[in-house]
Coordinates of C-alpha atoms in Angstrom, one line a residue:
X1 CA 89.7 73.0 55.3
X2 CA 90.5 74.6 52.1
X3 CA 86.7 74.9 50.7
X4 CA 87.3 77.1 47.7
X5 CA 84.2 78.3 45.5
X6 CA 84.6 76.8 42.2
X7 CA 82.8 79.9 39.4
X8 CA 84.2 82.5 37.2
X9 CA 82.2 85.5 36.1
X10 CA 82.6 85.2 32.5
X11 CA 84.5 88.5 32.1
X12 CA 87.1 86.9 34.7
X13 CA 87.3 83.6 32.5
X14 CA 90.8 84.2 30.2
X15 CA 93.0 85.6 32.9
X16 CA 92.3 82.5 35.4
X17 CA 93.0 80.2 32.0
X18 CA 96.1 82.0 31.6
X19 CA 97.4 81.5 34.9
X20 CA 100.2 79.2 34.0
X21 CA 101.2 81.6 31.4
X22 CA 103.7 84.7 32.3
X23 CA 106.5 87.2 31.1
X24 CA 109.6 87.9 34.0
X25 CA 109.2 91.4 33.3
X26 CA 110.1 93.9 36.1
X27 CA 106.7 95.7 37.9
X28 CA 107.5 99.5 36.8
X29 CA 106.7 102.3 39.6
X30 CA 103.9 104.8 39.5
X31 CA 103.3 108.1 39.6
X32 CA 103.6 108.1 43.4
X33 CA 106.9 105.9 43.4
X34 CA 105.3 103.2 44.7
X35 CA 105.3 99.6 43.4
X36 CA 102.0 98.1 42.1
X37 CA 100.0 95.9 44.2
X38 CA 100.6 91.9 43.5
X39 CA 97.1 92.1 41.8
X40 CA 98.3 93.9 39.5
X41 CA 101.5 92.8 38.9
X42 CA 99.3 89.5 38.5
X43 CA 97.0 90.9 35.8
X44 CA 100.4 92.3 33.9
X45 CA 101.9 89.5 33.5
X46 CA 98.5 87.2 32.8
X47 CA 97.7 89.6 30.0
X48 CA 100.8 89.3 28.5
X49 CA 101.6 85.8 28.7
X50 CA 103.7 83.4 26.9
X51 CA 102.9 79.9 26.7
X52 CA 104.9 77.6 28.2
X53 CA 106.2 80.0 31.2
X54 CA 105.5 79.6 34.9
X55 CA 104.0 82.4 36.7
X56 CA 106.7 84.8 38.0
X57 CA 106.0 85.9 41.4
X58 CA 107.9 89.8 42.2
X59 CA 108.6 91.7 44.8
X60 CA 111.7 94.2 44.5
X61 CA 114.5 93.7 42.3
X62 CA 117.8 95.3 44.4
X63 CA 118.7 95.7 48.4
X64 CA 118.6 98.9 50.0
X65 CA 121.9 98.7 50.9
X66 CA 123.0 98.6 47.3
X67 CA 122.5 102.7 46.9
X68 CA 122.0 105.5 49.0
X69 CA 119.0 105.9 51.5
X70 CA 116.4 108.1 50.6
X71 CA 113.4 108.9 53.3
X72 CA 111.3 109.4 50.8
X73 CA 112.5 106.7 48.3
X74 CA 110.5 103.7 47.7
X75 CA 112.4 102.0 49.2
X76 CA 110.2 102.2 52.9
X77 CA 106.5 102.0 51.2
X78 CA 105.1 100.1 50.0
X79 CA 105.3 98.5 53.9
X80 CA 103.3 95.0 52.8
X81 CA 106.3 94.1 50.7
X82 CA 108.6 94.5 53.3
X83 CA 110.0 91.6 55.4
X84 CA 106.8 91.0 58.2
X85 CA 103.7 90.7 56.3
X86 CA 101.4 87.9 56.9
X87 CA 101.0 86.3 53.3
X88 CA 103.7 85.4 51.6
X89 CA 103.5 86.6 47.5
X90 CA 102.8 83.6 46.0
X91 CA 99.8 82.7 48.6
X92 CA 98.8 86.5 47.8
X93 CA 98.9 85.5 43.6
X94 CA 97.5 82.9 43.6
X95 CA 94.9 83.8 46.3
X96 CA 94.3 87.0 43.7
X97 CA 93.4 84.9 41.2
X98 CA 90.8 83.6 42.3
X99 CA 89.4 86.4 44.5
X100 CA 86.4 87.1 42.7
X101 CA 84.4 84.1 44.0
X102 CA 83.9 86.2 46.5
X103 CA 81.2 87.7 44.1
X104 CA 80.1 85.2 43.8
X105 CA 78.6 84.8 47.5
X106 CA 76.0 87.6 45.9
X107 CA 75.7 86.6 42.6
X108 CA 71.7 84.8 42.0
X109 CA 73.5 82.3 39.4
X110 CA 74.5 80.3 43.2
X111 CA 70.8 78.8 43.1
X112 CA 71.2 77.9 39.8
X113 CA 71.3 74.4 39.0
X114 CA 74.4 72.0 39.4
X115 CA 76.6 71.8 36.5
X116 CA 74.4 69.0 34.1
X117 CA 77.2 67.8 31.9
X118 CA 80.6 66.7 32.9
X119 CA 84.2 67.9 31.8
X120 CA 86.7 66.2 29.3
X121 CA 89.8 68.1 30.7
X122 CA 93.2 67.1 30.6
X123 CA 96.4 67.2 33.2
X124 CA 97.8 70.1 30.5
X125 CA 94.6 72.0 31.7
X126 CA 95.4 72.6 35.5
X127 CA 99.1 72.6 35.4
X128 CA 100.1 75.8 37.1
X129 CA 103.7 76.4 37.9
X130 CA 105.5 78.9 40.1
X131 CA 108.6 80.5 40.0
X132 CA 110.2 81.8 42.9
X133 CA 113.0 84.6 42.0
X134 CA 115.6 84.5 45.2
X135 CA 118.8 84.8 42.7
X136 CA 117.3 88.0 41.9
X137 CA 114.4 89.4 44.5
X138 CA 115.3 90.9 47.9
X139 CA 112.5 91.5 48.9
X140 CA 110.9 88.0 48.3
X141 CA 114.3 86.3 49.2
X142 CA 113.9 88.1 52.4
X143 CA 110.6 87.1 53.5
X144 CA 111.4 83.2 53.1
X145 CA 115.2 83.3 54.7
X146 CA 115.3 81.1 57.6
X147 CA 118.1 82.6 60.5
X148 CA 120.8 79.5 58.7
X149 CA 120.3 81.0 55.4
X150 CA 117.9 78.3 54.2
X151 CA 113.9 78.1 53.3
X152 CA 111.5 78.4 55.7
X153 CA 109.3 75.5 55.0
X154 CA 106.1 76.7 57.1
X155 CA 105.7 79.6 54.3
X156 CA 106.5 76.9 51.8
X157 CA 103.8 74.6 53.3
X158 CA 101.5 76.9 53.3
X159 CA 102.4 77.9 49.1
X160 CA 101.7 74.4 48.5
X161 CA 98.1 74.8 50.0
X162 CA 97.9 77.5 48.2
X163 CA 98.8 76.0 44.6
X164 CA 97.3 72.8 45.4
X165 CA 93.4 74.6 45.5
X166 CA 94.5 76.7 42.3
X167 CA 95.3 73.9 40.6
X168 CA 91.6 72.4 41.7
X169 CA 89.4 75.3 41.1
X170 CA 91.2 74.9 37.6
X171 CA 89.8 71.6 36.6
X172 CA 86.2 71.8 38.3
X173 CA 86.0 75.5 36.1
X174 CA 83.1 74.8 33.6
X175 CA 82.7 77.9 30.9
X176 CA 78.4 78.2 32.1
X177 CA 78.4 80.5 33.9
X178 CA 75.0 79.9 35.1
X179 CA 75.7 77.0 37.1
X180 CA 76.2 76.5 40.5
X181 CA 79.5 76.7 41.7
X182 CA 81.4 73.7 43.6
X183 CA 82.8 73.4 47.1
X184 CA 86.2 71.8 47.3
X185 CA 87.7 71.0 50.1
X186 CA 91.7 69.2 51.0
X187 CA 90.6 66.4 52.6
X188 CA 93.9 64.9 53.4
X189 CA 97.8 65.0 52.3
X190 CA 100.5 62.4 52.1
X191 CA 103.5 62.0 53.9
X192 CA 105.6 64.5 52.1
X193 CA 109.4 64.0 52.4
X194 CA 112.8 66.9 51.4
X195 CA 115.3 65.5 49.5
X196 CA 117.5 68.0 49.7
X197 CA 117.7 71.2 51.6
X198 CA 116.5 74.5 50.0
X199 CA 118.5 77.2 50.0
X200 CA 117.2 80.7 49.8
X201 CA 119.7 82.1 47.2
X202 CA 118.9 79.6 44.8
X203 CA 115.4 80.4 42.4
X204 CA 113.2 77.7 42.8
X205 CA 109.9 76.1 41.4
X206 CA 106.8 74.6 41.8
X207 CA 104.8 73.0 39.2
X208 CA 101.5 70.6 39.8
X209 CA 98.4 69.0 38.2
X210 CA 95.9 66.8 38.8
X211 CA 97.0 63.5 38.2
X212 CA 93.8 61.5 39.0
X213 CA 90.1 62.0 39.2
X214 CA 87.4 59.8 41.2
X215 CA 83.8 60.4 41.7
X216 CA 83.9 63.4 43.3
X217 CA 87.5 63.7 44.9
X218 CA 90.7 65.0 43.3
X219 CA 94.7 63.7 43.3
X220 CA 97.1 66.7 42.6
X221 CA 100.9 66.2 42.0
X222 CA 103.3 69.0 43.3
X223 CA 106.8 68.6 42.6
X224 CA 109.6 71.4 44.5
X225 CA 113.0 71.7 41.7
X226 CA 115.6 74.1 42.9
X227 CA 117.7 75.2 40.5
X228 CA 121.5 74.4 40.7
X229 CA 122.8 77.5 38.8
X230 CA 121.4 81.0 38.8
X231 CA 118.9 82.0 35.8
X232 CA 118.9 78.3 34.6
X233 CA 115.8 76.1 34.0
X234 CA 117.4 73.3 32.8
X235 CA 119.4 72.5 35.9
X236 CA 117.2 71.5 38.6
X237 CA 116.9 68.8 41.3
X238 CA 113.5 67.0 42.4
X239 CA 113.2 68.6 46.1
X240 CA 109.7 67.1 47.6
X241 CA 106.8 65.6 46.2
X242 CA 103.5 66.5 47.7
X243 CA 100.5 64.9 46.8
X244 CA 96.9 66.7 48.3
X245 CA 93.4 65.1 47.6
X246 CA 90.4 67.4 47.5
X247 CA 86.7 66.4 47.8
X248 CA 83.6 68.4 45.7
X249 CA 80.4 69.2 47.7
X250 CA 77.2 71.1 46.6
X251 CA 77.8 74.1 47.4
X252 CA 73.8 74.6 48.1
X253 CA 73.5 70.4 49.6
X254 CA 76.3 70.0 51.4
X255 CA 76.3 66.7 49.9
X256 CA 79.7 65.0 47.8
X257 CA 79.3 66.5 44.2
X258 CA 80.6 64.6 40.7
X259 CA 84.0 66.4 39.3
X260 CA 84.8 66.5 35.9
X261 CA 86.5 64.0 34.3
X262 CA 90.5 63.0 33.4
X263 CA 91.9 62.2 30.5
X264 CA 95.7 61.7 30.1
X265 CA 97.7 62.2 26.8
X266 CA 101.0 61.7 27.3
X267 CA 102.0 58.2 28.8
X268 CA 103.4 59.3 31.3
X269 CA 100.3 60.5 32.2
X270 CA 98.6 57.5 31.8
X271 CA 101.0 55.8 35.0
X272 CA 100.3 58.7 36.7
X273 CA 96.5 58.1 36.5
X274 CA 97.2 54.4 37.5
X275 CA 99.3 55.2 40.1
X276 CA 96.9 57.5 41.4
X277 CA 93.9 54.9 41.7
X278 CA 96.6 52.8 43.6
X279 CA 96.9 55.3 45.9
X280 CA 93.7 55.9 47.0
X281 CA 92.7 52.1 47.7
X282 CA 96.1 52.3 49.4
X283 CA 94.2 55.2 51.9
X284 CA 91.5 53.6 52.2
X285 CA 92.8 50.4 52.8
X286 CA 94.9 52.0 55.4
X287 CA 92.1 54.1 56.9
X288 CA 89.7 51.3 58.2
X289 CA 93.2 49.2 59.2
X290 CA 94.3 52.1 61.3
X291 CA 90.4 52.4 63.1
X292 CA 90.7 48.8 63.6
X293 CA 93.9 49.6 65.5
X294 CA 92.7 53.4 67.0
X295 CA 89.1 51.8 67.9
X296 CA 91.4 48.9 70.7
X297 CA 93.0 46.8 68.1
X298 CA 96.0 46.6 71.2
X299 CA 94.4 44.6 73.6
X300 CA 93.1 42.0 71.1
X301 CA 96.4 41.4 69.6
X302 CA 98.3 41.0 72.9
X303 CA 99.8 45.0 72.7
X304 CA 99.0 45.3 76.5
X305 CA 102.9 43.6 77.2
X306 CA 104.0 46.8 74.8
X307 CA 102.3 49.5 76.9
X308 CA 104.4 48.2 80.4
X309 CA 107.5 47.8 78.8
X310 CA 107.0 51.4 77.4
X311 CA 105.7 52.6 81.0
X312 CA 108.6 51.0 83.0
X313 CA 111.2 54.1 82.7
X314 CA 107.8 56.1 82.9
X315 CA 106.4 54.6 86.7
X316 CA 110.5 55.3 87.6
X317 CA 111.0 58.5 87.1
X318 CA 107.5 59.5 88.5
X319 CA 108.1 57.0 91.2
X320 CA 111.7 56.7 92.1
X321 CA 113.0 60.1 90.1
X322 CA 116.8 59.9 92.1
X323 CA 116.9 56.5 90.3
X324 CA 115.1 56.9 86.8
X325 CA 117.8 56.7 83.6
X326 CA 119.8 60.2 82.9
X327 CA 119.8 59.2 79.5
X328 CA 115.7 59.5 78.7
X329 CA 113.3 62.2 79.7
X330 CA 109.8 62.3 80.2
X331 CA 107.5 63.1 77.0
X332 CA 105.7 65.7 79.5
X333 CA 108.3 67.6 79.7
X334 CA 109.7 68.2 76.4
X335 CA 106.3 69.8 75.4
X336 CA 105.8 73.1 74.0
X337 CA 102.6 75.1 73.4
X338 CA 101.1 78.6 71.8
X339 CA 97.6 79.9 71.1
X340 CA 96.1 82.1 68.6
X341 CA 92.1 83.8 67.8
X342 CA 91.8 83.1 64.1
X343 CA 92.2 86.4 61.8
X344 CA 89.9 87.2 59.1
X345 CA 93.2 87.9 57.3
X346 CA 93.8 84.2 57.4
X347 CA 90.3 82.7 55.5
X348 CA 89.9 80.5 52.9
X349 CA 87.1 81.9 49.9
X350 CA 84.8 80.3 52.3
X351 CA 85.6 81.7 55.7
X352 CA 87.4 79.4 57.6
X353 CA 91.0 79.4 58.1
X354 CA 92.6 77.5 55.1
X355 CA 94.8 74.2 55.5
X356 CA 97.8 75.7 54.9
X357 CA 98.1 77.7 57.7
X358 CA 97.4 75.3 60.0
X359 CA 100.4 73.6 58.5
X360 CA 102.8 76.6 59.3
X361 CA 102.0 77.4 62.3
X362 CA 102.3 73.3 63.4
X363 CA 105.6 73.5 61.5
X364 CA 107.0 76.6 63.3
X365 CA 106.2 74.8 66.7
X366 CA 107.6 71.7 65.6
X367 CA 110.8 73.5 64.7
X368 CA 110.8 75.0 68.0
X369 CA 110.2 71.9 69.7
X370 CA 112.9 70.1 68.1
X371 CA 115.4 72.9 68.9
X372 CA 114.5 72.7 72.4
X373 CA 115.3 69.2 72.3
X374 CA 118.3 68.8 70.6
X375 CA 120.3 72.1 71.5
X376 CA 121.2 72.6 68.4
X377 CA 119.3 73.5 64.7
X378 CA 117.4 70.6 63.8
X379 CA 117.3 69.4 60.3
X380 CA 113.4 68.1 58.9
X381 CA 113.3 65.1 57.2
X382 CA 109.4 64.7 56.9
X383 CA 105.7 66.0 57.5
X384 CA 103.4 62.5 58.2
X385 CA 100.4 62.0 56.3
X386 CA 97.8 64.8 57.2
X387 CA 94.0 64.1 57.5
X388 CA 91.4 67.6 57.4
X389 CA 88.7 66.3 60.0
X390 CA 87.7 69.2 61.4
X391 CA 87.4 72.7 60.3
X392 CA 88.4 76.1 62.0
X393 CA 86.7 79.1 61.7
X394 CA 87.4 82.8 61.8
X395 CA 86.8 83.8 65.8
X396 CA 87.9 80.3 67.1
X397 CA 91.1 80.2 69.8
X398 CA 93.5 78.2 68.5
X399 CA 96.0 76.1 70.8
X400 CA 99.0 74.8 69.2
X401 CA 100.4 71.4 71.5
X402 CA 103.6 70.1 70.7
X403 CA 105.8 67.3 72.3
X404 CA 108.5 65.0 71.7
X405 CA 106.6 62.1 71.4
X406 CA 109.6 59.2 70.7
X407 CA 112.9 59.5 69.1
X408 CA 114.5 56.4 66.8
X409 CA 118.1 56.1 67.7
X410 CA 119.2 52.8 66.0
X411 CA 121.1 54.8 63.5
X412 CA 123.5 56.1 65.4
X413 CA 124.6 58.9 62.3
X414 CA 120.8 59.9 61.5
X415 CA 118.4 59.7 64.8
X416 CA 115.5 61.0 64.6
X417 CA 112.7 62.6 66.1
X418 CA 109.4 62.4 65.7
X419 CA 107.3 65.3 66.8
X420 CA 103.2 65.5 67.3
X421 CA 101.3 69.0 67.2
X422 CA 97.5 68.6 67.9
X423 CA 95.8 71.7 67.1
X424 CA 92.6 72.4 69.4
X425 CA 89.9 74.7 68.7
X426 CA 88.6 75.9 72.2
X427 CA 85.7 78.4 72.6
X428 CA 86.1 79.4 76.5
X429 CA 82.2 80.7 76.7
X430 CA 81.0 77.2 75.7
X431 CA 83.5 76.2 78.3
X432 CA 84.4 73.3 75.2
X433 CA 87.7 72.5 73.4
X434 CA 88.1 69.6 70.5
X435 CA 91.3 68.7 68.4
X436 CA 91.3 69.6 64.8
X437 CA 94.1 68.3 63.3
X438 CA 97.1 66.7 64.0
X439 CA 100.2 66.9 63.0
X440 CA 103.8 64.3 62.3
X441 CA 106.9 66.1 61.6
X442 CA 110.0 64.1 62.2
X443 CA 113.8 65.9 62.3
X444 CA 117.4 64.7 62.6
X445 CA 120.4 66.3 63.7
X446 CA 123.0 67.9 61.9
X447 CA 126.5 67.1 63.8
X448 CA 127.5 63.8 64.4
X449 CA 128.0 62.5 67.8
X450 CA 125.3 64.9 69.5
X451 CA 123.7 62.8 71.9
X452 CA 120.1 62.4 72.1
X453 CA 117.5 61.0 74.7
X454 CA 115.2 58.4 75.1
X455 CA 111.7 59.7 75.5
X456 CA 109.4 57.4 77.7
X457 CA 105.5 57.9 78.7
X458 CA 104.4 58.7 82.2
X459 CA 100.6 57.5 81.4
X460 CA 99.1 54.9 79.7
X461 CA 97.3 57.1 77.5
X462 CA 100.8 58.8 76.5
X463 CA 102.3 55.1 76.1
X464 CA 98.8 54.0 73.3
X465 CA 99.4 57.3 71.6
X466 CA 103.0 55.9 70.8
X467 CA 102.4 52.4 70.0
X468 CA 99.4 53.8 67.7
X469 CA 101.7 56.5 66.0
X470 CA 104.5 53.5 66.0
X471 CA 101.9 51.5 64.6
X472 CA 100.9 54.5 61.9
X473 CA 104.4 55.6 60.5
X474 CA 105.1 51.2 59.4
X475 CA 101.6 51.1 57.8
X476 CA 101.8 54.4 55.7
X477 CA 105.7 53.5 54.7

């Protein structure tokens, strides 16, 4: 869940309004030889803004291997800027822009009246861009590099979530500091398909804006582009498109609250508005259809036979293992699991664990599961539609469980491996455990001729999960 408080003190509003503008200048060393913190860099870039320029995120600009090592130099500090820091510089920069919201928790105006008049806003007023200077920023590049010199997708998912939250804040904020702030919650993320590999040596750009609003819901479109040539903002190609849906709640009553209206200015924005409305209707229809299927529709529609067929090979594995198909494997034999205690550093502005962190950790486990199953590095294809159903709080014992749910081997050139990751919130003191989120990732293989096993269920519950997932995949296609 990604709740976000929306009211800013008057003194910071000019800075927030200019978050999308910056100049790509280098940070200056302080008198102590340290690089300034990300918060000061962000404020500097917003203060000296140049119109229509995206945010540029800086860490440092050269490799320490390019100069003699000095034990007292700033190369070794501050430690928070070196690879291994929890949040990426992008996430830090975006959350810094909203850090003053913490102060609103103690502001008497939170008890004030709700916003009386909705404001008409254009998509341009919420548009925000972020540029990753991978080609020149050594530390930034190292923080996003995976072992195969590509961008870590899990960290990118975390950044997408942070950017969507900032865009939602910009659209819903008004100029009246006396009104009660809204609370924004991430409701869902549409399927995201990676169209091309993302190289960590070339600059990357994320850009997004509000494209559709309902009464209390907002759709945000974000595009990720990879620059084909160094330092060229013109030569780029689309790598990924994401749609986030937020819903607004009254911060005092918790009930749904109306959001500012959207006024498109161009023909393209008009088209986005119509497409967003169509997607909203489609989501509602598919949720109703999925509810019918998941509430027992299989037996009504003759799915008993499908269950028996799926279970047939699994029964052989359990009862006659010596006769089982060597090209198949049980779902339970592909499982991986990890766990953690949710820390305060992973919270959003409402004190709960934000959705980007959950997607990040789920992806890392899904990648490991696919890697162990295939026997070589998997190639990520897509993350399926995600609904954020239950919140995760600081201090919760969070368990991620993964498995290869099923494989699709009809296309021998590009077989697909479908990974399910379930996040469980466990409370040992109350002896309870419940599912917070379920994520579905799809991978394939890079090399031809790799033998991929068929995955079969051993229990009726596993067989039902496979059938429900296949049907849902067809429905959301």
